[in-house]
Each structure stands twice: as structure tokens, then as C-alpha cells.
């Protein structure tokens, strides 16, 4: 059992808030993003697939913390755990191995409704559809279904009017579950570890997004590339960043997530960084990302 880290020590927070006109970590001038307006009604949701077939790049961390930051902006958020590892559920303190009903039951017969699986989280305004290892059977169970790529979309449909954002945490593969996420998403956010070899997989992912758009979901857009685990002190990080901006241009979010031990700490604590270490650079970064996401999906 890991010992719970101490809350509130801020010794790793090196990031300063940015001033207008200042060059951001991407090497570009920061584009101004207005404060999000409060909403007087909610829905229909923008569905965001958080996707990269590489593991350990920050998909789950970004889903939890972007979700919590959107909720802080008064948006109603639903997180969908679409990875049989259940890291999203665990990262929110849910004992997912003990659950009887999970996303798996929404997808395969005898299907239950999403409302039967839905859970509240400790974050106000943010709910969860949890998963556990049961979901690993779904890809095989769905193979012979008619319209198998739209199974998740059908299951989520009744909930969409209640939320402003649905964030789907995809598993590290481009298999049928991920295709289901892309087939019901409006937009894809791709977290990318700031590492040379990370660039290679992005061509294949882009290809998959194009195919899904052509064949299954014409409204699918590439929302943005989120660079994670950035370390401004290393030349390697800065060079990879430059290359990412060359390839993806405006699609790269100005917000960049630095490498900090606070994120692994939050997984142990089972809560988002916005409540675990609210003043940390990591919390500020995900709040800035939330503003960019709201601005770009308005
Ligand atoms: N910015 C970061 N700095 C340091 N560690 C991070 C950062 N983002 C995520 N991590 C850690 O890296 C590991 C993988 O992150 P995770 O979000 O689970 O990736 P994925 O869902 O893509 O597999 C986790 O232990 C997580 O706590
Ligand atoms: Mg994950």
C-alpha cells in the first residue's frame, strides 16, 4: 500500500501565470482566451474523446483534471471510463473492482441503461460512468453486433441533454472500443508525451480519425494536441515541442502540462489536482486548458 502523500506542499510549482503577449511554452505568443461565461442552462453535450493509442501519455490524468476544471467553470461534466484498466475510476477514488454495473453492462446484452451505471464524483457537477476489467470482454462480444461501432453512442444518447461536456477516456489501442468513442465524439483531444518517439504514433492516429470521419461520423474534428510531461529545462523537450508545432500548428493547445510528481500523487489520493493541490502549476494548467477547450468548442 502506498502512503498517502501530503496535501498542499507546493515545492514543485515552478510555473508562473502568463501575461498577455508573452511567449508560451509552445514557443508561440499565447493566444488570448476569454473567461468562460456562466451558463443558465445545460446541454446538449459536446462529446470529447481523449485518445492516443500509446499508453502512459496522460490520457486518464487529462480526462480527470480537464473534467474537474470544466466543472469549476460551472459546466456539467460526465466522464466515461472506456479503459478496462479502470484507471479513471480508480483515480477518482472509486473501488471499481467491486462494482456490479459498469460501462460494460451498457454495451453488451442484457443491456442496462446509462442511468443505472452513473455515479456522482466528489467533484461538484462531475459524474462518472465507471469501468473495470469486465470491459476487456466487450470487443469480442461486440464483434457480431449490427452497428457495433455505434454501441457506445446509442448507450450515451439519453444522457447528452443533461451535460455540457462528456469526456471519454480511451484505452491505449485503436480497437473497437476506441472506434466506438470516435464514432460518437464531436471532437478528439490527443494528449502527447513530450518525447521524440511520441510523434510517430500520431500519423496512425490521425489516419484512424480520418477513416472514422469518412465512414462513421462526419462531424468528428481534431480538437487539439495537448503536450504533456513537458520539461522546459531540457533541450529535448523544447526540440520536440518545436517539431509538434511545425506539424500540427494551431491544433496544439497553448496550454502545456509540465512533468511533475504531483500528478502521480493525485492518483494515489483519488482526486483531481484542482482539489488536491488547487494552487499548483498543474491545477492552473488544467484550468487554462479548460478555458481553451470551452473557447474552441463554443
Ligand atoms: N504531467 C505529468 N507529470 C508527471 N507524471 C504524469 C503527468 N501526467 C500523468 N502522469 C503520470 O504518468 C502516468 C501515466 O499517466 P496516465 O494519465 O495514466 O496516462 P494514460 O492514461 O495515457 O495511460 C500516471 O502515473 C500519471 O500519474
Ligand atoms: Mg489511461
GROMACS .gro file of C-alpha atoms and ligand atoms in nm:
model
  326
    1UNK     CA    1   0.000   0.000   0.000
    2UNK     CA    2   0.137   0.339  -0.096
    3UNK     CA    3   0.146   0.600   0.175
    4UNK     CA    4  -0.076   0.896   0.102
    5UNK     CA    5   0.132   1.199   0.008
    6UNK     CA    6   0.093   1.525   0.193
    7UNK     CA    7  -0.157   1.772   0.061
    8UNK     CA    8  -0.063   2.128  -0.006
    9UNK     CA    9   0.317   2.122  -0.034
   10UNK     CA   10   0.382   2.341  -0.333
   11UNK     CA   11   0.756   2.299  -0.379
   12UNK     CA   12   0.724   2.171  -0.737
   13UNK     CA   13   0.520   2.460  -0.865
   14UNK     CA   14   0.760   2.649  -1.082
   15UNK     CA   15   0.509   2.780  -1.334
   16UNK     CA   16   0.413   3.145  -1.327
   17UNK     CA   17   0.080   3.272  -1.453
   18UNK     CA   18   0.127   3.409  -1.805
   19UNK     CA   19   0.089   3.771  -1.910
   20UNK     CA   20  -0.069   3.875  -2.243
   21UNK     CA   21   0.183   3.895  -2.530
   22UNK     CA   22   0.419   3.659  -2.351
   23UNK     CA   23   0.566   3.361  -2.539
   24UNK     CA   24   0.412   3.038  -2.414
   25UNK     CA   25   0.586   2.702  -2.370
   26UNK     CA   26   0.496   2.617  -2.731
   27UNK     CA   27   0.733   2.895  -2.840
   28UNK     CA   28   0.439   3.093  -2.984
   29UNK     CA   29   0.275   3.401  -2.847
   30UNK     CA   30  -0.012   3.297  -2.623
   31UNK     CA   31  -0.347   3.342  -2.794
   32UNK     CA   32  -0.587   3.532  -2.569
   33UNK     CA   33  -0.870   3.322  -2.433
   34UNK     CA   34  -1.166   3.498  -2.272
   35UNK     CA   35  -1.306   3.398  -1.934
   36UNK     CA   36  -1.587   3.146  -1.991
   37UNK     CA   37  -1.935   3.286  -1.944
   38UNK     CA   38  -2.161   3.132  -1.682
   39UNK     CA   39  -2.438   2.911  -1.828
   40UNK     CA   40  -2.803   2.947  -1.735
   41UNK     CA   41  -2.899   2.615  -1.892
   42UNK     CA   42  -2.713   2.295  -1.972
   43UNK     CA   43  -2.665   2.061  -2.265
   44UNK     CA   44  -2.660   1.929  -2.524
   45UNK     CA   45  -2.315   1.794  -2.451
   46UNK     CA   46  -2.004   1.826  -2.661
   47UNK     CA   47  -1.855   1.476  -2.666
   48UNK     CA   48  -1.475   1.471  -2.641
   49UNK     CA   49  -1.273   1.153  -2.698
   50UNK     CA   50  -0.941   1.169  -2.512
   51UNK     CA   51  -0.741   0.942  -2.732
   52UNK     CA   52  -0.389   0.815  -2.805
   53UNK     CA   53  -0.303   0.451  -2.871
   54UNK     CA   54   0.018   0.496  -2.674
   55UNK     CA   55  -0.009   0.423  -2.302
   56UNK     CA   56   0.122   0.645  -2.025
   57UNK     CA   57   0.087   0.973  -2.214
   58UNK     CA   58  -0.158   1.141  -1.976
   59UNK     CA   59  -0.499   1.048  -2.119
   60UNK     CA   60  -0.652   0.948  -1.788
   61UNK     CA   61  -0.484   1.229  -1.595
   62UNK     CA   62  -0.608   1.480  -1.852
   63UNK     CA   63  -0.963   1.340  -1.853
   64UNK     CA   64  -0.992   1.370  -1.474
   65UNK     CA   65  -0.832   1.711  -1.445
   66UNK     CA   66  -0.982   1.872  -1.753
   67UNK     CA   67  -1.319   1.741  -1.634
   68UNK     CA   68  -1.273   1.887  -1.287
   69UNK     CA   69  -1.155   2.220  -1.430
   70UNK     CA   70  -1.458   2.237  -1.665
   71UNK     CA   71  -1.682   2.166  -1.365
   72UNK     CA   72  -1.515   2.455  -1.179
   73UNK     CA   73  -1.627   2.675  -1.470
   74UNK     CA   74  -1.987   2.572  -1.399
   75UNK     CA   75  -2.005   2.316  -1.679
   76UNK     CA   76  -2.181   1.986  -1.616
   77UNK     CA   77  -1.937   1.710  -1.695
   78UNK     CA   78  -1.970   1.337  -1.749
   79UNK     CA   79  -1.654   1.125  -1.753
   80UNK     CA   80  -1.668   0.789  -1.930
   81UNK     CA   81  -1.410   0.527  -1.840
   82UNK     CA   82  -1.356   0.330  -2.161
   83UNK     CA   83  -1.040   0.152  -2.049
   84UNK     CA   84  -1.074  -0.193  -1.886
   85UNK     CA   85  -0.783  -0.096  -1.657
   86UNK     CA   86  -1.029   0.135  -1.482
   87UNK     CA   87  -0.761   0.393  -1.404
   88UNK     CA   88  -1.007   0.681  -1.447
   89UNK     CA   89  -1.243   0.527  -1.193
   90UNK     CA   90  -0.956   0.448  -0.954
   91UNK     CA   91  -0.816   0.799  -0.998
   92UNK     CA   92  -1.147   0.932  -0.866
   93UNK     CA   93  -1.137   0.706  -0.564
   94UNK     CA   94  -1.398   0.457  -0.693
   95UNK     CA   95  -1.343   0.094  -0.583
   96UNK     CA   96  -1.411  -0.021  -0.938
   97UNK     CA   97  -1.327  -0.390  -0.887
   98UNK     CA   98  -1.626  -0.421  -0.657
   99UNK     CA   99  -1.883  -0.265  -0.891
  100UNK     CA  100  -2.166  -0.480  -1.028
  101UNK     CA  101  -2.269  -0.241  -1.303
  102UNK     CA  102  -2.014  -0.070  -1.526
  103UNK     CA  103  -1.985   0.064  -1.882
  104UNK     CA  104  -1.954  -0.299  -1.991
  105UNK     CA  105  -2.319  -0.357  -1.895
  106UNK     CA  106  -2.428  -0.062  -2.108
  107UNK     CA  107  -2.265  -0.215  -2.414
  108UNK     CA  108  -2.343  -0.586  -2.412
  109UNK     CA  109  -2.672  -0.775  -2.364
  110UNK     CA  110  -2.865  -0.774  -2.139
  111UNK     CA  111  -2.804  -0.400  -2.168
  112UNK     CA  112  -2.870  -0.172  -1.872
  113UNK     CA  113  -2.931   0.199  -1.910
  114UNK     CA  114  -2.651   0.451  -1.856
  115UNK     CA  115  -2.852   0.589  -1.562
  116UNK     CA  116  -2.811   0.258  -1.380
  117UNK     CA  117  -2.432   0.282  -1.413
  118UNK     CA  118  -2.398   0.656  -1.348
  119UNK     CA  119  -2.219   0.767  -1.029
  120UNK     CA  120  -2.153   1.104  -0.873
  121UNK     CA  121  -1.793   1.200  -0.801
  122UNK     CA  122  -1.661   1.413  -0.516
  123UNK     CA  123  -1.632   1.698  -0.765
  124UNK     CA  124  -1.948   1.910  -0.778
  125UNK     CA  125  -2.106   1.891  -1.123
  126UNK     CA  126  -1.894   1.596  -1.243
  127UNK     CA  127  -2.036   1.244  -1.282
  128UNK     CA  128  -1.875   0.917  -1.386
  129UNK     CA  129  -1.956   0.605  -1.584
  130UNK     CA  130  -1.702   0.365  -1.429
  131UNK     CA  131  -1.531   0.060  -1.574
  132UNK     CA  132  -1.330  -0.235  -1.461
  133UNK     CA  133  -1.168  -0.541  -1.614
  134UNK     CA  134  -1.512  -0.673  -1.727
  135UNK     CA  135  -1.486  -0.429  -2.017
  136UNK     CA  136  -1.198  -0.627  -2.167
  137UNK     CA  137  -1.450  -0.882  -2.299
  138UNK     CA  138  -1.657  -0.620  -2.480
  139UNK     CA  139  -1.452  -0.601  -2.800
  140UNK     CA  140  -1.505  -0.972  -2.865
  141UNK     CA  141  -1.868  -0.967  -2.751
  142UNK     CA  142  -1.949  -0.679  -2.985
  143UNK     CA  143  -1.786  -0.823  -3.296
  144UNK     CA  144  -2.104  -0.981  -3.434
  145UNK     CA  145  -2.343  -0.699  -3.340
  146UNK     CA  146  -2.508  -0.496  -3.615
  147UNK     CA  147  -2.389  -0.136  -3.589
  148UNK     CA  148  -2.125  -0.239  -3.338
  149UNK     CA  149  -1.927   0.085  -3.383
  150UNK     CA  150  -2.224   0.289  -3.260
  151UNK     CA  151  -2.297   0.088  -2.946
  152UNK     CA  152  -2.146   0.345  -2.708
  153UNK     CA  153  -2.315   0.635  -2.887
  154UNK     CA  154  -2.654   0.466  -2.851
  155UNK     CA  155  -2.594   0.400  -2.482
  156UNK     CA  156  -2.483   0.758  -2.407
  157UNK     CA  157  -2.752   0.928  -2.611
  158UNK     CA  158  -3.016   0.958  -2.333
  159UNK     CA  159  -2.766   1.145  -2.111
  160UNK     CA  160  -2.642   1.406  -2.356
  161UNK     CA  161  -2.903   1.671  -2.279
  162UNK     CA  162  -2.800   1.682  -1.913
  163UNK     CA  163  -2.432   1.761  -1.962
  164UNK     CA  164  -2.219   2.027  -2.127
  165UNK     CA  165  -1.918   1.800  -2.178
  166UNK     CA  166  -1.880   1.424  -2.200
  167UNK     CA  167  -1.513   1.323  -2.179
  168UNK     CA  168  -1.430   0.968  -2.286
  169UNK     CA  169  -1.104   0.824  -2.152
  170UNK     CA  170  -0.994   0.579  -2.422
  171UNK     CA  171  -0.778   0.273  -2.376
  172UNK     CA  172  -0.430   0.262  -2.532
  173UNK     CA  173  -0.533   0.092  -2.858
  174UNK     CA  174  -0.720   0.173  -3.176
  175UNK     CA  175  -0.953  -0.124  -3.133
  176UNK     CA  176  -1.332  -0.138  -3.141
  177UNK     CA  177  -1.384   0.042  -2.809
  178UNK     CA  178  -1.178   0.338  -2.923
  179UNK     CA  179  -1.359   0.338  -3.259
  180UNK     CA  180  -1.686   0.349  -3.062
  181UNK     CA  181  -1.560   0.657  -2.877
  182UNK     CA  182  -1.458   0.828  -3.203
  183UNK     CA  183  -1.786   0.732  -3.368
  184UNK     CA  184  -1.989   0.922  -3.107
  185UNK     CA  185  -1.748   1.211  -3.042
  186UNK     CA  186  -1.770   1.565  -3.172
  187UNK     CA  187  -1.400   1.619  -3.120
  188UNK     CA  188  -1.078   1.443  -3.022
  189UNK     CA  189  -0.821   1.567  -2.774
  190UNK     CA  190  -0.484   1.392  -2.812
  191UNK     CA  191  -0.255   1.404  -2.510
  192UNK     CA  192   0.103   1.355  -2.625
  193UNK     CA  193   0.405   1.296  -2.404
  194UNK     CA  194   0.676   1.545  -2.496
  195UNK     CA  195   0.911   1.273  -2.622
  196UNK     CA  196   1.060   1.217  -2.966
  197UNK     CA  197   0.904   0.876  -3.035
  198UNK     CA  198   0.558   1.002  -2.942
  199UNK     CA  199   0.536   1.181  -3.276
  200UNK     CA  200   0.548   0.857  -3.472
  201UNK     CA  201   0.219   0.717  -3.347
  202UNK     CA  202   0.029   1.037  -3.424
  203UNK     CA  203   0.022   0.972  -3.801
  204UNK     CA  204  -0.156   0.642  -3.746
  205UNK     CA  205  -0.398   0.804  -3.502
  206UNK     CA  206  -0.473   1.082  -3.750
  207UNK     CA  207  -0.537   0.819  -4.015
  208UNK     CA  208  -0.786   0.644  -3.788
  209UNK     CA  209  -0.962   0.973  -3.715
  210UNK     CA  210  -0.988   1.042  -4.090
  211UNK     CA  211  -1.132   0.695  -4.155
  212UNK     CA  212  -1.386   0.727  -3.877
  213UNK     CA  213  -1.488   1.068  -4.011
  214UNK     CA  214  -1.531   0.927  -4.364
  215UNK     CA  215  -1.711   0.609  -4.273
  216UNK     CA  216  -1.889   0.655  -3.940
  217UNK     CA  217  -1.902   1.009  -3.807
  218UNK     CA  218  -1.877   1.308  -4.046
  219UNK     CA  219  -1.891   1.565  -3.763
  220UNK     CA  220  -1.571   1.440  -3.593
  221UNK     CA  221  -1.300   1.706  -3.563
  222UNK     CA  222  -0.949   1.709  -3.424
  223UNK     CA  223  -0.990   1.935  -3.122
  224UNK     CA  224  -0.627   1.968  -3.031
  225UNK     CA  225  -0.294   1.819  -2.933
  226UNK     CA  226  -0.214   1.853  -2.564
  227UNK     CA  227   0.156   1.830  -2.489
  228UNK     CA  228   0.210   1.661  -2.151
  229UNK     CA  229   0.511   1.584  -1.933
  230UNK     CA  230   0.695   1.884  -2.068
  231UNK     CA  231   1.020   1.987  -1.903
  232UNK     CA  232   1.124   2.337  -2.013
  233UNK     CA  233   1.473   2.280  -1.871
  234UNK     CA  234   1.566   2.013  -2.124
  235UNK     CA  235   1.665   2.086  -2.481
  236UNK     CA  236   1.494   1.761  -2.583
  237UNK     CA  237   1.156   1.882  -2.457
  238UNK     CA  238   1.195   2.215  -2.634
  239UNK     CA  239   1.301   2.050  -2.961
  240UNK     CA  240   1.013   1.802  -2.957
  241UNK     CA  241   0.775   2.091  -2.883
  242UNK     CA  242   0.907   2.285  -3.183
  243UNK     CA  243   0.852   1.982  -3.407
  244UNK     CA  244   0.498   1.926  -3.276
  245UNK     CA  245   0.410   2.288  -3.351
  246UNK     CA  246   0.564   2.257  -3.701
  247UNK     CA  247   0.350   1.951  -3.776
  248UNK     CA  248   0.022   2.043  -3.605
  249UNK     CA  249   0.033   2.425  -3.600
  250UNK     CA  250  -0.273   2.585  -3.444
  251UNK     CA  251  -0.404   2.248  -3.332
  252UNK     CA  252  -0.150   2.246  -3.049
  253UNK     CA  253  -0.305   2.388  -2.733
  254UNK     CA  254  -0.117   2.684  -2.587
  255UNK     CA  255  -0.158   2.513  -2.254
  256UNK     CA  256   0.119   2.263  -2.191
  257UNK     CA  257   0.126   2.024  -1.897
  258UNK     CA  258   0.462   2.011  -1.720
  259UNK     CA  259   0.609   1.697  -1.574
  260UNK     CA  260   0.550   1.699  -1.201
  261UNK     CA  261   0.526   1.439  -0.930
  262UNK     CA  262   0.201   1.599  -0.817
  263UNK     CA  263   0.007   1.402  -1.081
  264UNK     CA  264   0.112   1.055  -0.960
  265UNK     CA  265   0.030   1.184  -0.610
  266UNK     CA  266  -0.326   1.270  -0.712
  267UNK     CA  267  -0.381   0.915  -0.844
  268UNK     CA  268  -0.292   0.780  -0.501
  269UNK     CA  269  -0.514   1.039  -0.335
  270UNK     CA  270  -0.804   0.955  -0.571
  271UNK     CA  271  -0.894   1.313  -0.655
  272UNK     CA  272  -0.822   1.576  -0.922
  273UNK     CA  273  -0.528   1.811  -0.885
  274UNK     CA  274  -0.770   2.106  -0.882
  275UNK     CA  275  -0.885   2.000  -0.535
  276UNK     CA  276  -0.571   1.812  -0.419
  277UNK     CA  277  -0.332   2.098  -0.485
  278UNK     CA  278  -0.555   2.382  -0.604
  279UNK     CA  279  -0.279   2.640  -0.630
  280UNK     CA  280  -0.026   2.415  -0.802
  281UNK     CA  281   0.106   2.475  -1.152
  282UNK     CA  282  -0.067   2.153  -1.261
  283UNK     CA  283  -0.407   2.275  -1.138
  284UNK     CA  284  -0.355   2.610  -1.307
  285UNK     CA  285  -0.255   2.441  -1.631
  286UNK     CA  286  -0.570   2.226  -1.647
  287UNK     CA  287  -0.782   2.533  -1.569
  288UNK     CA  288  -0.617   2.712  -1.861
  289UNK     CA  289  -0.682   2.408  -2.080
  290UNK     CA  290  -1.049   2.411  -1.976
  291UNK     CA  291  -1.076   2.772  -2.091
  292UNK     CA  292  -0.916   2.684  -2.426
  293UNK     CA  293  -1.149   2.386  -2.469
  294UNK     CA  294  -1.458   2.595  -2.387
  295UNK     CA  295  -1.344   2.867  -2.626
  296UNK     CA  296  -1.274   2.623  -2.908
  297UNK     CA  297  -1.599   2.425  -2.869
  298UNK     CA  298  -1.831   2.721  -2.824
  299LIG     N1  299   0.226   1.587  -1.632
  299LIG     C1  300   0.265   1.477  -1.570
  299LIG     N2  301   0.381   1.475  -1.499
  299LIG     C2  302   0.421   1.363  -1.435
  299LIG     N3  303   0.353   1.249  -1.434
  299LIG     C3  304   0.237   1.243  -1.501
  299LIG     C4  305   0.186   1.356  -1.572
  299LIG     N4  306   0.068   1.321  -1.630
  299LIG     C5  307   0.047   1.192  -1.595
  299LIG     N5  308   0.147   1.146  -1.518
  299LIG     C6  309   0.162   1.011  -1.461
  299LIG     O1  310   0.200   0.924  -1.568
  299LIG     C7  311   0.134   0.800  -1.556
  299LIG     C8  312   0.052   0.776  -1.683
  299LIG     O2  313  -0.048   0.877  -1.693
  299LIG     P1  314  -0.195   0.842  -1.741
  299LIG     O3  315  -0.274   0.966  -1.734
  299LIG     O4  316  -0.247   0.724  -1.666
  299LIG     O5  317  -0.167   0.802  -1.892
  299LIG     P2  318  -0.257   0.717  -1.995
  299LIG     O6  319  -0.399   0.726  -1.950
  299LIG     O7  320  -0.232   0.783  -2.127
  299LIG     O8  321  -0.204   0.578  -1.992
  299LIG     C9  322   0.050   0.807  -1.431
  299LIG     O9  323   0.121   0.750  -1.326
  299LIG    C10  324   0.031   0.956  -1.408
  299LIG    O10  325   0.016   0.987  -1.272
  300LIG    MG1  326  -0.534   0.571  -1.909
   0.00000   0.00000   0.00000
